[in-house]
Amino acid sequence: MWTSGRMSNAKNLFGLGISLYFWGLMDLTTTVLSGSARPLTEGQEDNLSDKLHQRMKRSWVWNQFFVLEEYTGTDPLYVGKLHSDMDRGDGSIKYILSGEGAGIVFTIDDTTGDIHAIQRLDREERSQYTLRAQALDRRTGRPMEPESEFIIKIQDINDNEPKFLDGPYVASVPEMSPVGTSVIQVTATDADDPTYGNSARVVYSILQGQPYFSVDSLLLSLFHQGMSLIRTALMNMDREAKEYYEVIIQAKDMGGQLGGLAGTTTVNITLSDVNDNPPRFPQKHYQMSVLESAPVSSTVGRVVAKDLDEGINAEMKYSLVDGDGLDVFDINTDPNYQVGIITVRKPLSFESKKSYTLKVEGANPHLEMRFLNLGPFRDTTTVHISVEDVDEPPVFEPSIYFVEVPEDVEIGTTIQIISAKDPDVTNNSIRYSIDRSSDPGRFFYVDITSGALMTARPLDREDISWHNITVLAMELNNPSQVGSVSVTVKVLDVNDNAPEFARFYEAFVCENAKAGQLIQTVSAIDRDDPQEGQHFYYSLAPEAANNPNFTLRDNQDNTAWILTRRSGFRQQEQNIFYLPILISDNGRPVLSSTGTLTVHVCSCDEEGMVMSCNAEAYVLPVSLSRGALIAILACIFVLLVLVLLILSMRRQRKQPYIIDEEENIHENIVRYDDEGGGEEDTEAFDIAALWNPREAQLVVKNRQDMLPEIESLSRYVPQACVMDNNVHNYVLAKLYEADMDLWAPPFDSLQTYMFEGNGSVAEALSSLQSVTTDSDQSYDYLTDWGPRFKKLAEMYGATDSSGALW
């Protein structure tokens, strides 16, 4: 079998003039394929096969066909022709085609062997096809020759323009860069065949962007594929003058010759900033003002130095380099807005200094060595600050007070002089008062003009050991200006509490107890807190010191033992003993109290375990029936009901009588000449005093009306002289007594006291004394007046003492 092929007419148009007929080459097969078209014997097929194999190993080139791409004609494109020397032209040979694109892209005339392309070919999609051809006996279908393989290659034409696959491009280059500084590399790709002609040879040029930038074409490989490098073409390009550039690059194939295809892309180039501009203050002098009452760290004003650069190159650092206010003011840099903020560093005083001058410097912290010749990269300005006067509140000297006062200090005693002054030039008068929220118990009082802090109520360290009060100072001409100071009062301890038992003590002694046996250990507590520590001394009360039953041993460790002095206790004789114990402390003065120890006599077993402490132990018989138990319980219930009835009747008798026609007559006459507080005053007096004055006085009741208020003095209060200290103390004591007295007149009544104070020869002019409700007068002398006053003595609590119980 032999083949022939020729180029298409399109190829002849390019002047190639090549017709591929391989008649001579195929004569090598005639000796094998000559003769009639009969089936080959087995030996002949093997011999043919060996020769064919040997021929394929010689790599003949006749088996390649060439066809141009992008054929636009209406008729099928002729590719080539297959022919066998066994073909006599009578149509007995049938040619068949198989492989890539057979029947779809390429067809063959089975009689003549002509091959045609029936579809439009594109080399960029597929550059070659591999096909197989065979000649068959049309009648029997047997192969006349072995199958042959050949290739159809698609030849390229310039039908693709260069393309920038990564465009458009974005690039940046520092401003002030030297000429020739590389900016970015861009590459265009041409899909045409780089090995055939100049279709893929690309040349770059710049269409827009001169004279700032240039483009250089670089050879990428031996097959004409190249890239371009964009460079700066102008020196001293300044970002502050122009920052953005749009450059258009063209890529053209065919080496840039006429008729070549071209593609373009855009490169957006930004000039990045460098620190080539020093900062400058737009003002060389700043004028600012600040109130003298401005707190520390408050803002006085702002200064700013302009820098044409941006980002890190425009960062500023401000500092104070000179002036008379370096220790009074400070400056900080705002990192967001790059401004200098002047703040107050120390408290200001218009009276001390009225103005300050500062020299402020602004500098770039990040410098570039190659631009230092453009500097210096710093600048200075002058700031004048005026301090404005304001009406300031009074100032205390010192700023805090600490006072120690004993708890037994008398009412009205001056414990501290509080001093404040007006810092302004006018030096207004000061009035003092106490912030009542800091002294809700009203233990203290401050003199309005002198600032003397005095006690207004008794102090008790055991109740409140520390007082933290706030004293206010107010300008007389401007009450809105109020200063304050904290006064800490420590109440010192005095020995004013007697020791007492830590708890209620109750002891048990067995009838068979021996002399000297320990029956109880007692201890005491004391609310006082002496500096040398607490130490208690125990002893039997004088009236029980010589009792024959019990004795006491002081352990010298604030405890004491109670011991039996004898044996042979008997419940039938006495089942309870009351032992008074005297407890003394080590304070000055020494205080003591008497506590009672209750001792029960009990019957115990041989081991000393208590069995019964009743005088007569009654044991119910074991055979007591249920009915008897119910009867006993019923009797107890009836007795309880009777007792409750008797108690309720006695209580009703003790209630004050309601005024009626029969039960409103008494022998007591109560005379008073004080005027009440009107119809709204329901707390001044208790009408029960008219029914039973003695019983009414026994009820302790707090007043519910408003206590007199020590008002904060306003500016309308005139100057007054400070009264004598003795009289002042007397008035405070009487005020406290009136607040605590339930029967005193209400707050809107007038109380008159005739008291001259200490130092008068005549002393008080009146024989009247203030009424006190807590009298400690003893009425024991009524028992000496005889039987006629026995009832009166019993009414006032005087009774005959019984025998000793210890």
Short mmCIF file of C-alpha atoms in Angstrom, two decimals, residues 381-803:
data_model
loop_
_atom_site.label_atom_id
_atom_site.label_comp_id
_atom_site.label_asym_id
_atom_site.label_seq_id
_atom_site.Cartn_x
_atom_site.Cartn_y
_atom_site.Cartn_z
CA THR A 381 6.39 77.65 68.48
CA THR A 382 5.66 79.83 71.53
CA VAL A 383 2.54 79.39 73.70
CA HIS A 384 1.33 82.08 76.14
CA ILE A 385 -1.09 80.80 78.81
CA SER A 386 -3.15 83.20 80.95
CA VAL A 387 -4.61 82.03 84.27
CA GLU A 388 -8.11 83.39 84.88
CA ASP A 389 -9.38 84.13 88.36
CA VAL A 390 -12.46 82.30 89.68
CA ASP A 391 -14.33 82.48 92.95
CA GLU A 392 -12.90 79.48 94.79
CA PRO A 393 -14.40 77.75 97.81
CA PRO A 394 -12.73 78.09 101.19
CA VAL A 395 -9.61 76.02 101.77
CA PHE A 396 -8.92 74.21 105.03
CA GLU A 397 -5.52 74.19 106.64
CA PRO A 398 -4.62 71.43 107.24
CA SER A 399 -6.52 69.38 104.67
CA ILE A 400 -7.46 66.64 107.15
CA TYR A 401 -7.95 66.54 110.93
CA PHE A 402 -7.41 63.76 113.44
CA VAL A 403 -8.69 64.23 116.98
CA GLU A 404 -8.50 61.97 120.01
CA VAL A 405 -11.03 62.59 122.77
CA PRO A 406 -11.85 60.54 125.88
CA GLU A 407 -15.32 59.11 126.03
CA ASP A 408 -16.14 60.81 129.35
CA VAL A 409 -15.69 64.31 127.89
CA GLU A 410 -18.37 66.74 129.01
CA ILE A 411 -20.98 68.06 126.61
CA GLY A 412 -19.88 71.35 125.07
CA THR A 413 -16.16 70.70 125.36
CA THR A 414 -14.12 72.09 122.48
CA ILE A 415 -12.06 69.27 121.02
CA GLN A 416 -10.59 70.98 117.93
CA ILE A 417 -10.46 74.35 116.18
CA ILE A 418 -11.29 73.96 112.48
CA SER A 419 -9.74 76.67 110.33
CA ALA A 420 -10.46 77.63 106.71
CA LYS A 421 -9.78 80.71 104.61
CA ASP A 422 -10.90 82.18 101.32
CA PRO A 423 -8.05 81.82 98.79
CA ASP A 424 -9.39 84.67 96.67
CA VAL A 425 -8.16 88.22 96.87
CA THR A 426 -11.48 89.37 98.37
CA ASN A 427 -10.94 87.08 101.39
CA ASN A 428 -14.62 86.73 102.28
CA SER A 429 -15.77 85.78 105.76
CA ILE A 430 -16.26 82.08 106.49
CA ARG A 431 -19.15 80.31 108.22
CA TYR A 432 -18.82 76.74 109.49
CA SER A 433 -21.30 73.87 109.74
CA ILE A 434 -21.36 70.08 109.91
CA ASP A 435 -22.61 67.86 107.11
CA ARG A 436 -25.36 66.06 108.97
CA SER A 437 -25.14 63.02 106.71
CA SER A 438 -21.68 62.41 108.20
CA ASP A 439 -22.94 62.82 111.78
CA PRO A 440 -26.44 61.31 111.87
CA GLY A 441 -26.27 60.87 115.65
CA ARG A 442 -25.58 64.61 116.13
CA PHE A 443 -22.73 63.99 118.52
CA PHE A 444 -20.84 67.14 117.53
CA TYR A 445 -21.45 70.83 116.98
CA VAL A 446 -19.23 73.43 115.30
CA ASP A 447 -19.26 77.11 116.15
CA ILE A 448 -20.49 79.12 113.20
CA THR A 449 -17.80 81.78 113.29
CA SER A 450 -14.80 80.39 115.16
CA GLY A 451 -14.90 76.82 113.80
CA ALA A 452 -14.63 75.35 117.30
CA LEU A 453 -15.68 71.70 117.15
CA MET A 454 -17.52 70.69 120.33
CA THR A 455 -19.34 67.68 121.68
CA ALA A 456 -23.12 67.92 121.64
CA ARG A 457 -23.95 64.51 123.12
CA PRO A 458 -22.22 62.07 125.44
CA LEU A 459 -19.69 59.83 123.71
CA ASP A 460 -19.45 56.12 124.33
CA ARG A 461 -16.49 54.22 122.92
CA GLU A 462 -18.24 50.91 123.47
CA ASP A 463 -21.02 52.00 121.08
CA ILE A 464 -19.07 54.05 118.52
CA SER A 465 -15.29 54.20 118.76
CA TRP A 466 -14.65 56.26 115.58
CA HIS A 467 -16.50 59.24 114.15
CA ASN A 468 -15.80 60.46 110.62
CA ILE A 469 -17.51 63.80 110.19
CA THR A 470 -17.34 66.39 107.44
CA VAL A 471 -17.09 70.06 108.36
CA LEU A 472 -18.27 72.54 105.75
CA ALA A 473 -16.94 76.07 105.25
CA MET A 474 -19.13 78.52 103.32
CA GLU A 475 -18.38 82.00 102.07
CA LEU A 476 -20.63 84.54 103.69
CA ASN A 477 -21.15 86.52 100.46
CA ASN A 478 -21.45 83.50 98.17
CA PRO A 479 -23.12 80.50 99.83
CA SER A 480 -22.59 78.40 96.70
CA GLN A 481 -18.84 78.29 97.42
CA VAL A 482 -18.54 75.55 100.00
CA GLY A 483 -15.36 73.76 101.04
CA SER A 484 -15.19 70.62 103.11
CA VAL A 485 -12.69 68.81 105.30
CA SER A 486 -12.72 65.38 106.88
CA VAL A 487 -12.40 65.20 110.65
CA THR A 488 -11.65 61.81 112.16
CA VAL A 489 -12.47 61.58 115.86
CA LYS A 490 -11.11 58.66 117.84
CA VAL A 491 -12.94 58.08 121.11
CA LEU A 492 -10.46 57.01 123.78
CA ASP A 493 -11.44 54.45 126.32
CA VAL A 494 -12.01 55.23 129.99
CA ASN A 495 -12.90 52.73 132.64
CA ASP A 496 -16.65 53.27 132.74
CA ASN A 497 -17.93 49.70 132.51
CA ALA A 498 -17.77 47.28 135.38
CA PRO A 499 -16.90 43.65 134.66
CA GLU A 500 -19.70 41.11 134.71
CA PHE A 501 -20.22 37.43 134.25
CA ALA A 502 -19.66 36.18 130.71
CA ARG A 503 -22.94 34.27 130.98
CA PHE A 504 -25.52 33.08 133.48
CA TYR A 505 -23.90 30.55 135.77
CA GLU A 506 -25.81 27.74 137.45
CA ALA A 507 -23.98 25.06 139.50
CA PHE A 508 -25.00 21.71 140.98
CA VAL A 509 -23.66 20.15 144.16
CA CYS A 510 -24.35 16.59 145.26
CA GLU A 511 -25.65 15.80 148.71
CA ASN A 512 -22.69 13.50 149.21
CA ALA A 513 -20.15 16.12 148.07
CA LYS A 514 -16.99 16.48 150.13
CA ALA A 515 -15.38 19.64 151.38
CA GLY A 516 -13.06 21.37 148.88
CA GLN A 517 -14.81 19.89 145.84
CA LEU A 518 -14.84 22.09 142.65
CA ILE A 519 -18.41 22.75 141.54
CA GLN A 520 -18.04 25.67 139.04
CA THR A 521 -15.47 27.75 137.11
CA VAL A 522 -16.58 31.32 136.42
CA SER A 523 -15.16 34.02 134.08
CA ALA A 524 -16.03 37.64 133.37
CA ILE A 525 -16.05 40.13 130.51
CA ASP A 526 -15.55 43.90 130.41
CA ARG A 527 -16.67 46.19 127.57
CA ASP A 528 -13.72 48.48 128.25
CA ASP A 529 -10.41 48.01 126.47
CA PRO A 530 -7.52 49.21 128.67
CA GLN A 531 -4.10 49.60 127.11
CA GLU A 532 -2.44 47.31 129.66
CA GLY A 533 -5.02 44.57 129.05
CA GLN A 534 -7.86 43.29 131.19
CA HIS A 535 -7.36 41.59 134.54
CA PHE A 536 -10.21 40.63 136.84
CA TYR A 537 -10.18 39.97 140.58
CA TYR A 538 -12.77 37.65 142.13
CA SER A 539 -13.95 37.46 145.73
CA LEU A 540 -17.09 36.66 147.66
CA ALA A 541 -19.31 39.60 148.40
CA PRO A 542 -18.81 41.01 151.91
CA GLU A 543 -22.16 39.69 153.06
CA ALA A 544 -21.16 36.16 151.98
CA ALA A 545 -17.48 36.22 152.85
CA ASN A 546 -17.94 34.11 155.99
CA ASN A 547 -20.63 31.73 154.75
CA PRO A 548 -20.08 28.11 155.88
CA ASN A 549 -21.08 26.49 152.60
CA PHE A 550 -18.86 27.68 149.76
CA THR A 551 -15.55 29.38 149.18
CA LEU A 552 -13.89 31.03 146.12
CA ARG A 553 -10.37 30.70 144.72
CA ASP A 554 -9.06 33.39 142.28
CA ASN A 555 -6.91 31.66 139.66
CA GLN A 556 -5.19 34.93 138.61
CA ASP A 557 -6.02 34.19 134.93
CA ASN A 558 -9.37 36.01 134.83
CA THR A 559 -11.16 32.88 136.11
CA ALA A 560 -12.17 31.67 139.55
CA TRP A 561 -13.15 28.34 141.11
CA ILE A 562 -16.14 27.84 143.38
CA LEU A 563 -15.40 25.14 145.98
CA THR A 564 -17.48 23.51 148.71
CA ARG A 565 -16.45 24.43 152.25
CA ARG A 566 -18.22 21.57 153.94
CA SER A 567 -20.02 18.29 153.23
CA GLY A 568 -23.42 16.96 154.16
CA PHE A 569 -25.75 19.06 151.98
CA ARG A 570 -29.41 18.10 152.25
CA GLN A 571 -32.23 18.95 149.83
CA GLN A 572 -34.80 18.86 152.62
CA GLU A 573 -32.90 21.57 154.51
CA GLN A 574 -32.15 23.90 151.54
CA ASN A 575 -32.14 22.93 147.88
CA ILE A 576 -30.92 26.27 146.36
CA PHE A 577 -28.08 28.58 147.39
CA TYR A 578 -27.45 32.06 145.94
CA LEU A 579 -23.78 32.95 146.14
CA PRO A 580 -22.89 36.64 145.43
CA ILE A 581 -19.47 37.03 143.77
CA LEU A 582 -17.68 40.39 143.59
CA ILE A 583 -15.79 41.03 140.31
CA SER A 584 -13.33 43.95 140.08
CA ASP A 585 -11.19 45.18 137.20
CA ASN A 586 -7.76 46.77 137.09
CA GLY A 587 -8.90 50.09 135.66
CA ARG A 588 -8.65 53.59 137.10
CA PRO A 589 -10.88 54.03 138.91
CA VAL A 590 -11.48 50.42 139.84
CA LEU A 591 -15.02 49.29 138.94
CA SER A 592 -16.74 46.23 140.27
CA SER A 593 -20.03 44.44 140.06
CA THR A 594 -21.69 41.59 141.87
CA GLY A 595 -22.81 38.48 140.06
CA THR A 596 -24.92 35.75 141.57
CA LEU A 597 -24.15 32.08 141.20
CA THR A 598 -27.14 29.79 141.65
CA VAL A 599 -26.21 26.48 143.26
CA HIS A 600 -28.69 23.57 143.26
CA VAL A 601 -28.41 20.73 145.76
CA CYS A 602 -29.04 17.43 143.94
CA SER A 603 -29.14 13.78 144.77
CA CYS A 604 -26.42 11.84 142.97
CA ASP A 605 -25.37 8.25 142.57
CA GLU A 606 -22.14 6.79 143.88
CA GLU A 607 -20.24 7.97 140.79
CA GLY A 608 -21.38 11.55 141.27
CA MET A 609 -23.97 11.60 138.46
CA VAL A 610 -26.94 13.88 139.17
CA MET A 611 -30.20 11.99 139.62
CA SER A 612 -32.65 14.60 140.88
CA CYS A 613 -32.45 18.22 142.01
CA ASN A 614 -36.06 18.54 143.32
CA ALA A 615 -36.66 18.92 147.00
CA GLU A 616 -39.21 16.07 146.95
CA ALA A 617 -38.91 13.67 144.10
CA TYR A 618 -42.31 12.10 143.43
CA VAL A 619 -42.36 8.97 141.31
CA LEU A 620 -45.60 7.79 139.83
CA PRO A 621 -46.46 4.19 140.54
CA VAL A 622 -45.87 1.83 137.72
CA SER A 623 -49.44 0.53 137.87
CA LEU A 624 -51.02 3.98 137.33
CA SER A 625 -53.98 3.55 134.95
CA ARG A 626 -54.74 5.58 131.85
CA GLY A 627 -57.86 7.05 133.42
CA ALA A 628 -55.87 8.40 136.35
CA LEU A 629 -53.45 10.07 133.99
CA ILE A 630 -56.32 11.72 132.06
CA ALA A 631 -57.84 12.97 135.34
CA ILE A 632 -54.52 14.51 136.44
CA LEU A 633 -54.06 16.23 133.07
CA ALA A 634 -57.65 17.59 133.22
CA CYS A 635 -57.00 19.08 136.65
CA ILE A 636 -53.82 20.75 135.41
CA PHE A 637 -55.70 22.23 132.44
CA VAL A 638 -58.41 23.67 134.71
CA LEU A 639 -55.80 25.25 136.94
CA LEU A 640 -54.11 26.86 133.93
CA VAL A 641 -57.43 28.33 132.76
CA LEU A 642 -58.09 29.79 136.22
CA VAL A 643 -54.62 31.33 136.35
CA LEU A 644 -55.10 32.96 132.92
CA LEU A 645 -58.44 34.40 133.98
CA ILE A 646 -56.99 35.86 137.16
CA LEU A 647 -54.08 37.43 135.25
CA SER A 648 -56.38 38.99 132.66
CA MET A 649 -58.61 40.50 135.37
CA ARG A 650 -55.60 41.98 137.15
CA ARG A 651 -54.32 43.48 133.94
CA GLN A 652 -57.62 45.17 133.24
CA ARG A 653 -57.56 46.68 136.73
CA LYS A 654 -54.09 48.17 136.16
CA GLN A 655 -55.06 49.95 132.92
CA PRO A 656 -55.54 53.75 133.20
CA TYR A 657 -59.03 54.79 133.75
CA ILE A 658 -60.96 56.45 130.95
CA ILE A 659 -62.53 59.67 131.92
CA ASP A 660 -66.13 59.05 132.73
CA GLU A 661 -68.63 60.26 135.25
CA GLU A 662 -67.53 57.93 138.11
CA GLU A 663 -63.86 57.06 137.70
CA ASN A 664 -62.17 60.38 136.97
CA ILE A 665 -61.64 61.59 140.54
CA HIS A 666 -58.08 61.50 141.95
CA GLU A 667 -56.33 63.01 144.88
CA ASN A 668 -53.30 64.02 142.77
CA ILE A 669 -53.02 67.59 141.58
CA VAL A 670 -50.76 68.21 138.57
CA ARG A 671 -49.99 71.85 137.96
CA TYR A 672 -48.17 73.19 134.89
CA ASP A 673 -48.17 76.56 133.15
CA ASP A 674 -46.46 75.69 129.80
CA GLU A 675 -48.32 76.40 126.60
CA GLY A 676 -48.63 73.49 124.14
CA GLY A 677 -47.83 73.48 120.47
CA GLY A 678 -51.38 73.92 119.22
CA GLU A 679 -53.81 71.46 117.70
CA GLU A 680 -51.06 69.71 115.76
CA ASP A 681 -49.03 68.98 118.92
CA THR A 682 -49.96 65.47 120.04
CA GLU A 683 -46.59 64.52 121.52
CA ALA A 684 -45.94 67.28 124.01
CA PHE A 685 -47.81 65.75 127.00
CA ASP A 686 -49.38 62.44 127.86
CA ILE A 687 -52.85 62.74 129.37
CA ALA A 688 -52.18 59.56 131.31
CA ALA A 689 -50.10 61.68 133.70
CA LEU A 690 -53.35 63.15 135.03
CA TRP A 691 -54.66 59.69 135.84
CA ASN A 692 -51.54 58.12 137.41
CA PRO A 693 -48.40 60.30 137.21
CA ARG A 694 -46.16 57.73 138.92
CA GLU A 695 -47.15 55.00 136.51
CA ALA A 696 -46.79 57.24 133.49
CA GLN A 697 -43.24 58.20 134.44
CA LEU A 698 -42.17 54.57 134.47
CA VAL A 699 -42.79 54.24 130.73
CA VAL A 700 -39.73 55.15 128.68
CA LYS A 701 -40.90 56.69 125.45
CA ASN A 702 -38.91 58.55 122.81
CA ARG A 703 -40.20 61.79 121.44
CA GLN A 704 -41.61 61.59 117.96
CA ASP A 705 -41.55 65.30 117.20
CA MET A 706 -38.72 66.84 115.23
CA LEU A 707 -35.48 67.48 117.11
CA PRO A 708 -34.14 71.00 117.01
CA GLU A 709 -31.95 71.37 113.99
CA ILE A 710 -28.62 73.15 114.11
CA GLU A 711 -29.06 75.04 110.87
CA SER A 712 -26.21 75.84 108.48
CA LEU A 713 -25.86 79.58 108.69
CA SER A 714 -26.64 81.57 105.59
CA ARG A 715 -25.06 84.76 104.45
CA TYR A 716 -27.83 86.77 106.11
CA VAL A 717 -26.64 85.88 109.64
CA PRO A 718 -24.80 88.91 111.06
CA GLN A 719 -21.52 88.73 112.91
CA ALA A 720 -21.97 87.71 116.51
CA CYS A 721 -19.67 87.52 119.44
CA VAL A 722 -18.67 84.12 120.76
CA MET A 723 -20.50 83.49 124.05
CA ASP A 724 -18.78 82.46 127.20
CA ASN A 725 -17.70 78.82 127.10
CA ASN A 726 -19.41 77.95 130.41
CA VAL A 727 -22.73 79.35 129.28
CA HIS A 728 -22.34 77.65 125.91
CA ASN A 729 -21.72 74.29 127.58
CA TYR A 730 -24.71 74.84 129.84
CA VAL A 731 -26.99 75.55 126.84
CA LEU A 732 -25.76 72.46 124.97
CA ALA A 733 -26.32 70.28 128.02
CA LYS A 734 -29.85 71.64 128.49
CA LEU A 735 -30.55 71.17 124.79
CA TYR A 736 -29.50 67.53 125.02
CA GLU A 737 -31.59 67.11 128.19
CA ALA A 738 -34.65 68.61 126.47
CA ASP A 739 -34.22 66.31 123.46
CA MET A 740 -34.13 63.25 125.69
CA ASP A 741 -36.89 64.31 128.11
CA LEU A 742 -40.31 63.00 127.14
CA TRP A 743 -42.14 65.54 129.25
CA ALA A 744 -40.26 68.62 128.08
CA PRO A 745 -42.21 71.17 126.03
CA PRO A 746 -42.26 70.72 122.22
CA PHE A 747 -39.68 72.28 119.98
CA ASP A 748 -41.75 75.41 119.33
CA SER A 749 -41.95 76.33 123.02
CA LEU A 750 -39.73 78.84 124.78
CA GLN A 751 -37.52 77.56 127.61
CA THR A 752 -35.95 80.04 130.00
CA TYR A 753 -32.84 79.20 132.05
CA MET A 754 -31.46 81.67 134.61
CA PHE A 755 -27.76 80.84 134.68
CA GLU A 756 -24.97 83.37 134.93
CA GLY A 757 -22.09 80.95 134.38
CA ASN A 758 -19.06 80.23 136.47
CA GLY A 759 -17.31 82.96 138.34
CA SER A 760 -20.43 84.74 139.70
CA VAL A 761 -20.52 85.30 143.44
CA ALA A 762 -24.29 85.06 143.48
CA GLU A 763 -24.22 81.96 141.24
CA ALA A 764 -27.70 81.14 139.91
CA LEU A 765 -30.37 83.75 140.73
CA SER A 766 -33.23 81.29 140.65
CA SER A 767 -33.97 78.54 143.09
CA LEU A 768 -35.72 76.58 140.39
CA GLN A 769 -33.81 73.63 139.04
CA SER A 770 -34.36 71.86 135.75
CA VAL A 771 -36.56 68.84 136.07
CA THR A 772 -34.75 65.52 135.63
CA THR A 773 -36.49 62.32 134.92
CA ASP A 774 -33.70 59.91 135.89
CA SER A 775 -33.56 60.56 139.67
CA ASP A 776 -31.46 58.30 141.84
CA GLN A 777 -32.93 59.59 145.14
CA SER A 778 -33.30 56.94 147.87
CA TYR A 779 -36.52 56.66 149.89
CA ASP A 780 -35.26 54.18 152.46
CA TYR A 781 -35.73 56.75 155.23
CA LEU A 782 -39.51 56.32 154.97
CA THR A 783 -39.21 53.04 156.84
CA ASP A 784 -38.03 54.97 159.89
CA TRP A 785 -41.18 57.07 160.05
CA GLY A 786 -43.27 54.40 161.68
CA PRO A 787 -46.34 52.31 160.82
CA ARG A 788 -48.28 55.29 159.57
CA PHE A 789 -45.91 55.61 156.58
CA LYS A 790 -45.52 51.89 155.92
CA LYS A 791 -47.80 51.98 152.85
CA LEU A 792 -45.91 54.97 151.43
CA ALA A 793 -42.59 53.20 151.98
CA GLU A 794 -43.88 50.13 150.15
CA MET A 795 -45.05 52.32 147.22
CA TYR A 796 -41.55 53.80 146.78
CA GLY A 797 -39.75 50.46 146.88
CA ALA A 798 -38.39 50.41 150.43
CA THR A 799 -38.68 46.82 151.77
CA ASP A 800 -37.24 44.92 154.68
CA SER A 801 -34.26 42.84 153.82
CA SER A 802 -34.58 39.12 154.35
CA GLY A 803 -31.97 36.70 155.68
#
